Short mmCIF file of C-alpha atoms and ligand atoms in Angstrom, two decimals:
data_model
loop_
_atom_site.label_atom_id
_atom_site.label_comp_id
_atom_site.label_asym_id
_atom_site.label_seq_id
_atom_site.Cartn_x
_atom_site.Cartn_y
_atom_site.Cartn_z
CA UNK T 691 5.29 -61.39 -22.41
CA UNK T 692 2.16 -59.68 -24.12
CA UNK T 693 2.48 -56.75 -25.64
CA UNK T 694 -0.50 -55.55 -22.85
CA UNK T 695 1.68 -54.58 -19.80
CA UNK T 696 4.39 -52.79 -21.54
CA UNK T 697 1.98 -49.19 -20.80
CA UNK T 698 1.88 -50.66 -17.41
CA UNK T 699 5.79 -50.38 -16.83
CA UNK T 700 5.63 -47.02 -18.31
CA UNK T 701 2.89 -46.27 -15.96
CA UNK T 702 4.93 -47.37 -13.26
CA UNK T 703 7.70 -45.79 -13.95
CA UNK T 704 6.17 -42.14 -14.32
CA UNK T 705 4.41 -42.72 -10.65
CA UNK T 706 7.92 -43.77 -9.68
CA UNK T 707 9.34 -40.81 -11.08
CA UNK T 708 6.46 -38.28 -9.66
CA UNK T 709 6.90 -39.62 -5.93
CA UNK T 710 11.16 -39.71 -6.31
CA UNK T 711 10.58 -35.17 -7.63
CA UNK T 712 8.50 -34.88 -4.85
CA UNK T 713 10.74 -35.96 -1.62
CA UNK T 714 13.25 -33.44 -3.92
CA UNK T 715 10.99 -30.82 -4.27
CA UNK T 716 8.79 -30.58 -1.36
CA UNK T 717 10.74 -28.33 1.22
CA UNK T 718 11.34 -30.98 4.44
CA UNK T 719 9.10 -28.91 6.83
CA UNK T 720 6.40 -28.79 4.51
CA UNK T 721 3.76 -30.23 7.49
CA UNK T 722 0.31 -29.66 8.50
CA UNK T 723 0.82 -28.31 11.89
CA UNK T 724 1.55 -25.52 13.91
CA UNK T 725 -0.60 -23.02 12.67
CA UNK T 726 -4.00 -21.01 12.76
CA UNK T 727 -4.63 -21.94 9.39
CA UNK T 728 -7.68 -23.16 7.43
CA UNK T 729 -5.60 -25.73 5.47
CA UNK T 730 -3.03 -26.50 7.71
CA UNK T 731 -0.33 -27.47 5.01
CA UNK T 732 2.79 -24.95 4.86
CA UNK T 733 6.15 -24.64 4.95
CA UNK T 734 6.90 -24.24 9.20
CA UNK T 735 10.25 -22.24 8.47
CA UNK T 736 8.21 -19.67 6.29
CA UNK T 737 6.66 -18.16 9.28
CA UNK T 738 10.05 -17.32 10.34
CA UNK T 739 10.92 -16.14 6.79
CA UNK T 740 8.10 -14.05 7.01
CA UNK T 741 8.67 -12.47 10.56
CA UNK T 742 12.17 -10.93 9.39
CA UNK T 743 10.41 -9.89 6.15
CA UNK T 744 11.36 -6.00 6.84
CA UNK T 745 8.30 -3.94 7.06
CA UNK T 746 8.33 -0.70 4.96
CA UNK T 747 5.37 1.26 5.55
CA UNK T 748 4.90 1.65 8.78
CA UNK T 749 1.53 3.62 9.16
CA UNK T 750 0.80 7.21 10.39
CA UNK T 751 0.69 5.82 13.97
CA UNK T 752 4.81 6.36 13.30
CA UNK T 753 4.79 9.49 12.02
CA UNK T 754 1.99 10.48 14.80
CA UNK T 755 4.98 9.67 17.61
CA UNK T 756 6.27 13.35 16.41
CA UNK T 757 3.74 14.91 14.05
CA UNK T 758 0.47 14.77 16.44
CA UNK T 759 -0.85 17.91 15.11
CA UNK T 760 -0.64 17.18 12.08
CA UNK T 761 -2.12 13.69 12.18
CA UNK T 762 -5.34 14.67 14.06
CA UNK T 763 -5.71 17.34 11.48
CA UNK T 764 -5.70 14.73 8.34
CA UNK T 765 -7.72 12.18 10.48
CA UNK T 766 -10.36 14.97 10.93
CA UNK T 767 -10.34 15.89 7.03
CA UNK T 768 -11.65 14.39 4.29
CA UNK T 769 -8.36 12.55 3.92
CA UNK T 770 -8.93 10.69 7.07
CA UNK T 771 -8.47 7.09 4.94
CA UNK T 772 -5.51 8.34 3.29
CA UNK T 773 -2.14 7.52 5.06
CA UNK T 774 0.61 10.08 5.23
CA UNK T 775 2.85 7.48 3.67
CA UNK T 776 0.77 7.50 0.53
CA UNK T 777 1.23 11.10 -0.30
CA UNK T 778 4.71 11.69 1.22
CA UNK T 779 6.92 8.46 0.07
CA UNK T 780 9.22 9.73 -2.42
CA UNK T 781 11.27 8.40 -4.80
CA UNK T 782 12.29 11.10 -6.98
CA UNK T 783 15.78 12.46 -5.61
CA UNK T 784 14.80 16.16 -5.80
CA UNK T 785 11.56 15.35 -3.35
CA UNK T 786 13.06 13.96 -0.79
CA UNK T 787 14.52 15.17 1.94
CA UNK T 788 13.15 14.40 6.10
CA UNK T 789 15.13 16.78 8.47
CA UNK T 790 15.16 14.16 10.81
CA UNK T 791 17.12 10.72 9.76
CA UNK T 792 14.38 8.19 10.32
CA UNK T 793 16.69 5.59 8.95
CA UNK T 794 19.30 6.00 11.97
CA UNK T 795 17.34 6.23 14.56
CA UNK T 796 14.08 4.36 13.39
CA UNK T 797 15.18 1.92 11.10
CA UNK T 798 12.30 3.22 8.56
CA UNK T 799 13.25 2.32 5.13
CA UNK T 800 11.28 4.68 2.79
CA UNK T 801 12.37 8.36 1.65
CA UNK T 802 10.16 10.68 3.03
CA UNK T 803 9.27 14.17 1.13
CA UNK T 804 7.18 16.74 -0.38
CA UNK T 805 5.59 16.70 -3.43
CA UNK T 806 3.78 19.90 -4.50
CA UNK T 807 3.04 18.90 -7.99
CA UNK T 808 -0.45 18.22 -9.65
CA UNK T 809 0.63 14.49 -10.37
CA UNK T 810 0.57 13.64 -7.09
CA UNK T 811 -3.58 14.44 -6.88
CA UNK T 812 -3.97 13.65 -10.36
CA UNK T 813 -3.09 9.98 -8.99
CA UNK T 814 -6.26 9.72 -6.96
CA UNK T 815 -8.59 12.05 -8.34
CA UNK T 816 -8.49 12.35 -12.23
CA UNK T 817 -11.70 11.33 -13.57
CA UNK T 818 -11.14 8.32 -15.26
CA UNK T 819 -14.19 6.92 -18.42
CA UNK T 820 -13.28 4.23 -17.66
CA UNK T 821 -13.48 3.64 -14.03
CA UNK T 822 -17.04 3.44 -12.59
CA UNK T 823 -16.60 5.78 -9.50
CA UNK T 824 -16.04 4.61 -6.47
CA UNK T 825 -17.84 4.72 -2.93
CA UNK T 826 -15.25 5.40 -0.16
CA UNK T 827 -16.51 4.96 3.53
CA UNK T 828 -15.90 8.67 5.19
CA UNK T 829 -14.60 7.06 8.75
CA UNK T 830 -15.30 10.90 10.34
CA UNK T 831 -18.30 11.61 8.92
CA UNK T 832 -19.37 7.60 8.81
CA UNK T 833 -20.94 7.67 5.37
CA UNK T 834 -20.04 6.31 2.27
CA UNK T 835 -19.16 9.54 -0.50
CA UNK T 836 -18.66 9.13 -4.11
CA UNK T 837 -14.73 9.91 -4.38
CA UNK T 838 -14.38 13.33 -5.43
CA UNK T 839 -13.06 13.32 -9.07
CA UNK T 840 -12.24 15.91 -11.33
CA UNK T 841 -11.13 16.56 -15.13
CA UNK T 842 -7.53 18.14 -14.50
CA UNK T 843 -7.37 19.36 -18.12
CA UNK T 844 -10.64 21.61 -16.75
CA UNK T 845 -10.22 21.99 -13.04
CA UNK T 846 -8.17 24.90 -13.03
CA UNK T 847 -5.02 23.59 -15.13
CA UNK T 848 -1.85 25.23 -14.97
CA UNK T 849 -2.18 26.25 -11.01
CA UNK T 850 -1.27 23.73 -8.33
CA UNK T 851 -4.02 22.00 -6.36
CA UNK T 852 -2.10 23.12 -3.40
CA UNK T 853 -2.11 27.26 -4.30
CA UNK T 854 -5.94 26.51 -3.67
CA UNK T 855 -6.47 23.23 -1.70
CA UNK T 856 -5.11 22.68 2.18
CA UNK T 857 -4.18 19.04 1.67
CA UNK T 858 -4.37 18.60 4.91
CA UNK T 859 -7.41 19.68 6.33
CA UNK T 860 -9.22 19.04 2.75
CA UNK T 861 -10.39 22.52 3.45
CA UNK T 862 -9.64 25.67 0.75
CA UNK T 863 -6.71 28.04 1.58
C1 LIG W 2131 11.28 11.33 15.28
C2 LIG W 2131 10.29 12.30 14.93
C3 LIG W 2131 9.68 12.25 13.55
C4 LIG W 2131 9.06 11.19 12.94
C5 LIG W 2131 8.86 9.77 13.45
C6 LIG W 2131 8.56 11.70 11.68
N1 LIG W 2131 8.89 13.03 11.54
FE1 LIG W 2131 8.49 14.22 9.97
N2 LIG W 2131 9.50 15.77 10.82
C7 LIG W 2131 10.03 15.76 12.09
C8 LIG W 2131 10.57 17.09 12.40
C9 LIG W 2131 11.20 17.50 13.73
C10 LIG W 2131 10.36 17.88 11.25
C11 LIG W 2131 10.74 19.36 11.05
C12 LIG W 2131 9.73 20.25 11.71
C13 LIG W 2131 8.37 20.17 11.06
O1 LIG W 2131 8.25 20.48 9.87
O2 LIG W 2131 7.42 19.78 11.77
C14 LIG W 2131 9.68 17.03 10.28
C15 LIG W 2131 9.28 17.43 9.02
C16 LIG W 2131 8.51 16.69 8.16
C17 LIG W 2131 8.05 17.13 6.86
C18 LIG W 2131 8.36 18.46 6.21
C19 LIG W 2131 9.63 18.32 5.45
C20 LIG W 2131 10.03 19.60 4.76
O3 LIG W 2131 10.76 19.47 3.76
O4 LIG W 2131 9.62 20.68 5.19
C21 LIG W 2131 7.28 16.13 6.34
C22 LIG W 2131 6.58 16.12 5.00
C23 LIG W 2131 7.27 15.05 7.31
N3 LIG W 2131 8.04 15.41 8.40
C24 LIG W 2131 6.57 13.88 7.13
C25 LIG W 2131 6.68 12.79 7.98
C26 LIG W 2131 6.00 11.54 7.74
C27 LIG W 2131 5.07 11.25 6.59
C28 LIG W 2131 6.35 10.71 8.76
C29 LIG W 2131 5.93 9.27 8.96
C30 LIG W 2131 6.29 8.34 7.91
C31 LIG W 2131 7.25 11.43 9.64
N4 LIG W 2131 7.43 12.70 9.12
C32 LIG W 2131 7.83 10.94 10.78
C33 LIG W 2131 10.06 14.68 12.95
C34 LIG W 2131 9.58 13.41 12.66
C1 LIG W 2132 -3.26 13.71 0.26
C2 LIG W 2132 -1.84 13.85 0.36
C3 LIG W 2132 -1.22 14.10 1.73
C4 LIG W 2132 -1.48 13.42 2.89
C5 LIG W 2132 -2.46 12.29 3.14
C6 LIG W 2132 -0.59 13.98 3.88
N1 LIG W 2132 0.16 15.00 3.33
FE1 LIG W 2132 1.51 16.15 4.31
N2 LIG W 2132 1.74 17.30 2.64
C7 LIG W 2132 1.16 17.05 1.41
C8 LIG W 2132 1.49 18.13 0.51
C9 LIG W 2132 1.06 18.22 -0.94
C10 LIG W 2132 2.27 19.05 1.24
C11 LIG W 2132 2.80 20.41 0.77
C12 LIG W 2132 1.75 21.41 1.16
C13 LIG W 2132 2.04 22.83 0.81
O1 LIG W 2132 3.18 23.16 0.50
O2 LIG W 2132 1.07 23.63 0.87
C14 LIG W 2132 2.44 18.49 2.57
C15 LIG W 2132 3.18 19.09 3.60
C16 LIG W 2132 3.46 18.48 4.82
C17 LIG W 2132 4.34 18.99 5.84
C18 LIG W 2132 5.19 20.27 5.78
C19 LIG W 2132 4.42 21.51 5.62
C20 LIG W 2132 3.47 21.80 6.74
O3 LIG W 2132 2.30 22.11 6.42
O4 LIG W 2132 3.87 21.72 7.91
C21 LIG W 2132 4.31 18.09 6.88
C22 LIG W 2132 5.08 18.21 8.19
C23 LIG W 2132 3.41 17.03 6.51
N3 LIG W 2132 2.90 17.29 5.26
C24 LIG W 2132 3.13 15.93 7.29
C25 LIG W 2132 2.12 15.02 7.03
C26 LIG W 2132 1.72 13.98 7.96
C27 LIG W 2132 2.37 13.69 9.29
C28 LIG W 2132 0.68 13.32 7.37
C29 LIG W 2132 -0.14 12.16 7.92
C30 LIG W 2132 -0.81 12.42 9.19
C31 LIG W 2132 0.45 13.95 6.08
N4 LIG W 2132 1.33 14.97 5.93
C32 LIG W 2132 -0.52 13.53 5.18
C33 LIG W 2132 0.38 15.97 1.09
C34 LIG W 2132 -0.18 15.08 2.01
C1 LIG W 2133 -3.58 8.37 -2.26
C2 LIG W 2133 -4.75 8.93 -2.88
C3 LIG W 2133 -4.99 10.42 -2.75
C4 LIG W 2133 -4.14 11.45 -3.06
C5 LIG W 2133 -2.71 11.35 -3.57
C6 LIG W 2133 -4.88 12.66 -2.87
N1 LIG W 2133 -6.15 12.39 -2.43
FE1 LIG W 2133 -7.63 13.73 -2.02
N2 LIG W 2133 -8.84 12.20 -1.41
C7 LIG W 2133 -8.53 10.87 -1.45
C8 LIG W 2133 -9.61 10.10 -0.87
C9 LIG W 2133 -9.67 8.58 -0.75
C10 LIG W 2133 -10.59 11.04 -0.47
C11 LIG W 2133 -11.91 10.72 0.21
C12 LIG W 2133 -12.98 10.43 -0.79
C13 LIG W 2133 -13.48 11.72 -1.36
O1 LIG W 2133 -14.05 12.52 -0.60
O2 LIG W 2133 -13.25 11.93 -2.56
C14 LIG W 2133 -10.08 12.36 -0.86
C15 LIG W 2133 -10.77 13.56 -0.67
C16 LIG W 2133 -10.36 14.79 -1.15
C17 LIG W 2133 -11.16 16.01 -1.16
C18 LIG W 2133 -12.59 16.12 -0.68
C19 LIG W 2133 -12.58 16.33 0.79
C20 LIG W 2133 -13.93 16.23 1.43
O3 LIG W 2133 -14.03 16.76 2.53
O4 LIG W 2133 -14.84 15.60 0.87
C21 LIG W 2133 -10.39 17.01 -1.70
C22 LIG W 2133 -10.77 18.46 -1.92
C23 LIG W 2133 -9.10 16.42 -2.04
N3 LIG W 2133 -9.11 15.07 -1.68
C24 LIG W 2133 -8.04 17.09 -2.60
C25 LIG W 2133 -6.80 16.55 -2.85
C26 LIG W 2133 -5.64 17.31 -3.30
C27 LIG W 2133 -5.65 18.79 -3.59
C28 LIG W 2133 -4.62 16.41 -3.44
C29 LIG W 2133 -3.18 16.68 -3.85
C30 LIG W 2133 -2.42 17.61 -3.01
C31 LIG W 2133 -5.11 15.10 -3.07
N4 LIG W 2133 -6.43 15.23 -2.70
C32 LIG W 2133 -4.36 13.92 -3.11
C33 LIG W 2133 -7.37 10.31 -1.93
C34 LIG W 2133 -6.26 11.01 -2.34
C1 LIG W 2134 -7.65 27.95 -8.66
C2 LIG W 2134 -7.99 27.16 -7.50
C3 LIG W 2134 -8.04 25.65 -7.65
C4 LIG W 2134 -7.06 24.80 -8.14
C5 LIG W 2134 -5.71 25.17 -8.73
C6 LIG W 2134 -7.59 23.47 -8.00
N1 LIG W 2134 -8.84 23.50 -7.43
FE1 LIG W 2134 -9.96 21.91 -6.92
N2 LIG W 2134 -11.52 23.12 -6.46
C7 LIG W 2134 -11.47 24.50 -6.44
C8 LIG W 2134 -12.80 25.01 -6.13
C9 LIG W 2134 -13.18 26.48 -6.01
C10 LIG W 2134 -13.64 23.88 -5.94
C11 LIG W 2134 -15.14 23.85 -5.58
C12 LIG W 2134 -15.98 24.15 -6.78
C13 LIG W 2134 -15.77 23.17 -7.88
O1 LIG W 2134 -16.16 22.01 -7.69
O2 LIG W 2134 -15.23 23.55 -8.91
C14 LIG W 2134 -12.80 22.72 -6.15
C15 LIG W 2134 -13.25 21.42 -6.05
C16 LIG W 2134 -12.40 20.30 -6.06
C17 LIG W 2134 -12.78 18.95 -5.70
C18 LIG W 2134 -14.16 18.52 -5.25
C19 LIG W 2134 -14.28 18.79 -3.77
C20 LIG W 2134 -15.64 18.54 -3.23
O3 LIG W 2134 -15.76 18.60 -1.99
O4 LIG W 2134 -16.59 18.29 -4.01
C21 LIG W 2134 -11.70 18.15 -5.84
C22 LIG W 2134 -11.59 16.67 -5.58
C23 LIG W 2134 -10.63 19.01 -6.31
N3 LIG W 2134 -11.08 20.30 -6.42
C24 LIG W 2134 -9.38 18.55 -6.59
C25 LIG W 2134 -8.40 19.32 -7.22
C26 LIG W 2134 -7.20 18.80 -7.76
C27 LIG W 2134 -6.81 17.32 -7.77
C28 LIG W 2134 -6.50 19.84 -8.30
C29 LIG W 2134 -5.18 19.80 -9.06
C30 LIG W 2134 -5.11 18.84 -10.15
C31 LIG W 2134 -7.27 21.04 -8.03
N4 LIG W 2134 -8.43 20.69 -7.38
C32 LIG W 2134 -6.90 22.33 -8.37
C33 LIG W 2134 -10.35 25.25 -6.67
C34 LIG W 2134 -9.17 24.81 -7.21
#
């Protein structure tokens, strides 16, 4: 036999060995069907996977259920994008503490809490060189605002933002 076809066994063999790791690795529902997708290709039992996926954050339409004051405040204020969860999930031990168990009654898996420190502004509103600054849509006031940054080692440092700033209405005190 020429020496010619002995790439072509090895040829074959790799395509062999490509198509035998694929019926191995490719899950058995992999299928195009079944699905309002743009390539229709996925794994059918994922969707299931993905329906018992438990859902942490649950929005302030939960916490509206017993805080309704409170949310129509924040949605009023210049806050109005910001979700309660993002300021009051807490995962320091000493911040936590809801005086009703949400986790009973709700099944709501996050620690809710206060945090009255000037690290949790400094998170969204330190003036950053870095960062170009960005244009937030106002929903309220429909217009887009520059986000309102400041230098925290000049803006008043040493005092909480809260002792001057009503987080909630985005109003002063
Ligand atoms: C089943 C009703 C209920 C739900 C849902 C609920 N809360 Fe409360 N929450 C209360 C009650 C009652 C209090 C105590 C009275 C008060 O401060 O309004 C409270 C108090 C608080 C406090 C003050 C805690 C303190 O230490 O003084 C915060 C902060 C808070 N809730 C945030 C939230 C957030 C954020 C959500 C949504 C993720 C939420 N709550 C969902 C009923 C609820
Ligand atoms: C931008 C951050 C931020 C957002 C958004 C926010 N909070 Fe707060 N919240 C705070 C801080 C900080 C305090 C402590 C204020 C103080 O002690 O003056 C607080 C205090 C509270 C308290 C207890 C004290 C009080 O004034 O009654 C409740 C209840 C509360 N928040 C509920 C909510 C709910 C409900 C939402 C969503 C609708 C929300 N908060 C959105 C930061 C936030
Ligand atoms: C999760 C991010 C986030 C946190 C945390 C946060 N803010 Fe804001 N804040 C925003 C966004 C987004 C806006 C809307 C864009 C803007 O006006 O800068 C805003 C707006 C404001 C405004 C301007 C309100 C207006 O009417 O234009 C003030 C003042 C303010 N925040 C103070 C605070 C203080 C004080 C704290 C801490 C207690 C805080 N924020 C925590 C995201 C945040
Ligand atoms: C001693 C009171 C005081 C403290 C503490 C304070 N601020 Fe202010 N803040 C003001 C005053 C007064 C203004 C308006 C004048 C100015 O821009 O300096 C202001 C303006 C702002 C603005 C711009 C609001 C707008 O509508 O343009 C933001 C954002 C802000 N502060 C965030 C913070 C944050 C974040 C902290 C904590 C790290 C903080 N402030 C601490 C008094 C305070």
């Amino acid at each position: 036999m020429s020496h010619a076809w002995r790439p072509l066994f090895v040829i074959i063999a790799v395509v062999i060995i490509i198509f035998t790791a694929r019926i191995i690795i490719v899950p058995s529902d992999f299928e195009a069907t079944n699905g309002d997708y743009k390539y229709q290709w996925h794994r059918v039992s994922s969707e299931q996977d993905w329906k018992d996926f438990p859902v942490k954050h649950k929005g302030r339409e939960f916490c509206e259920q017993c805080h309704d004051e409170m949310t129509a405040t924040v949605k009023g204020s210049g806050h109005t994008n910001v979700q309660c969860e993002s300021c009051h999930v807490q995962f320091n031990p000493d911040k936590k503490g809801h005086p009703i168990d949400l986790k009973e009654d709700f099944d709501y898996l996050l620690e809710i809490g206060i945090d009255r420190s000037r690290a949790l502004c400094k998170r969204c509103h330190t003036k950053l060189v870095y960062r170009p600054i960005p244009k937030i849509y106002i929903k309220n006031r429909e217009s887009y605002e520059d986000m309102k940054l400041v230098d925290p080692t000049e803006h008043n440092p040493g005092i909480e933002c809260i002792e001057c700033h009503d987080v909630h209405r985005t109003e002063f005190k």
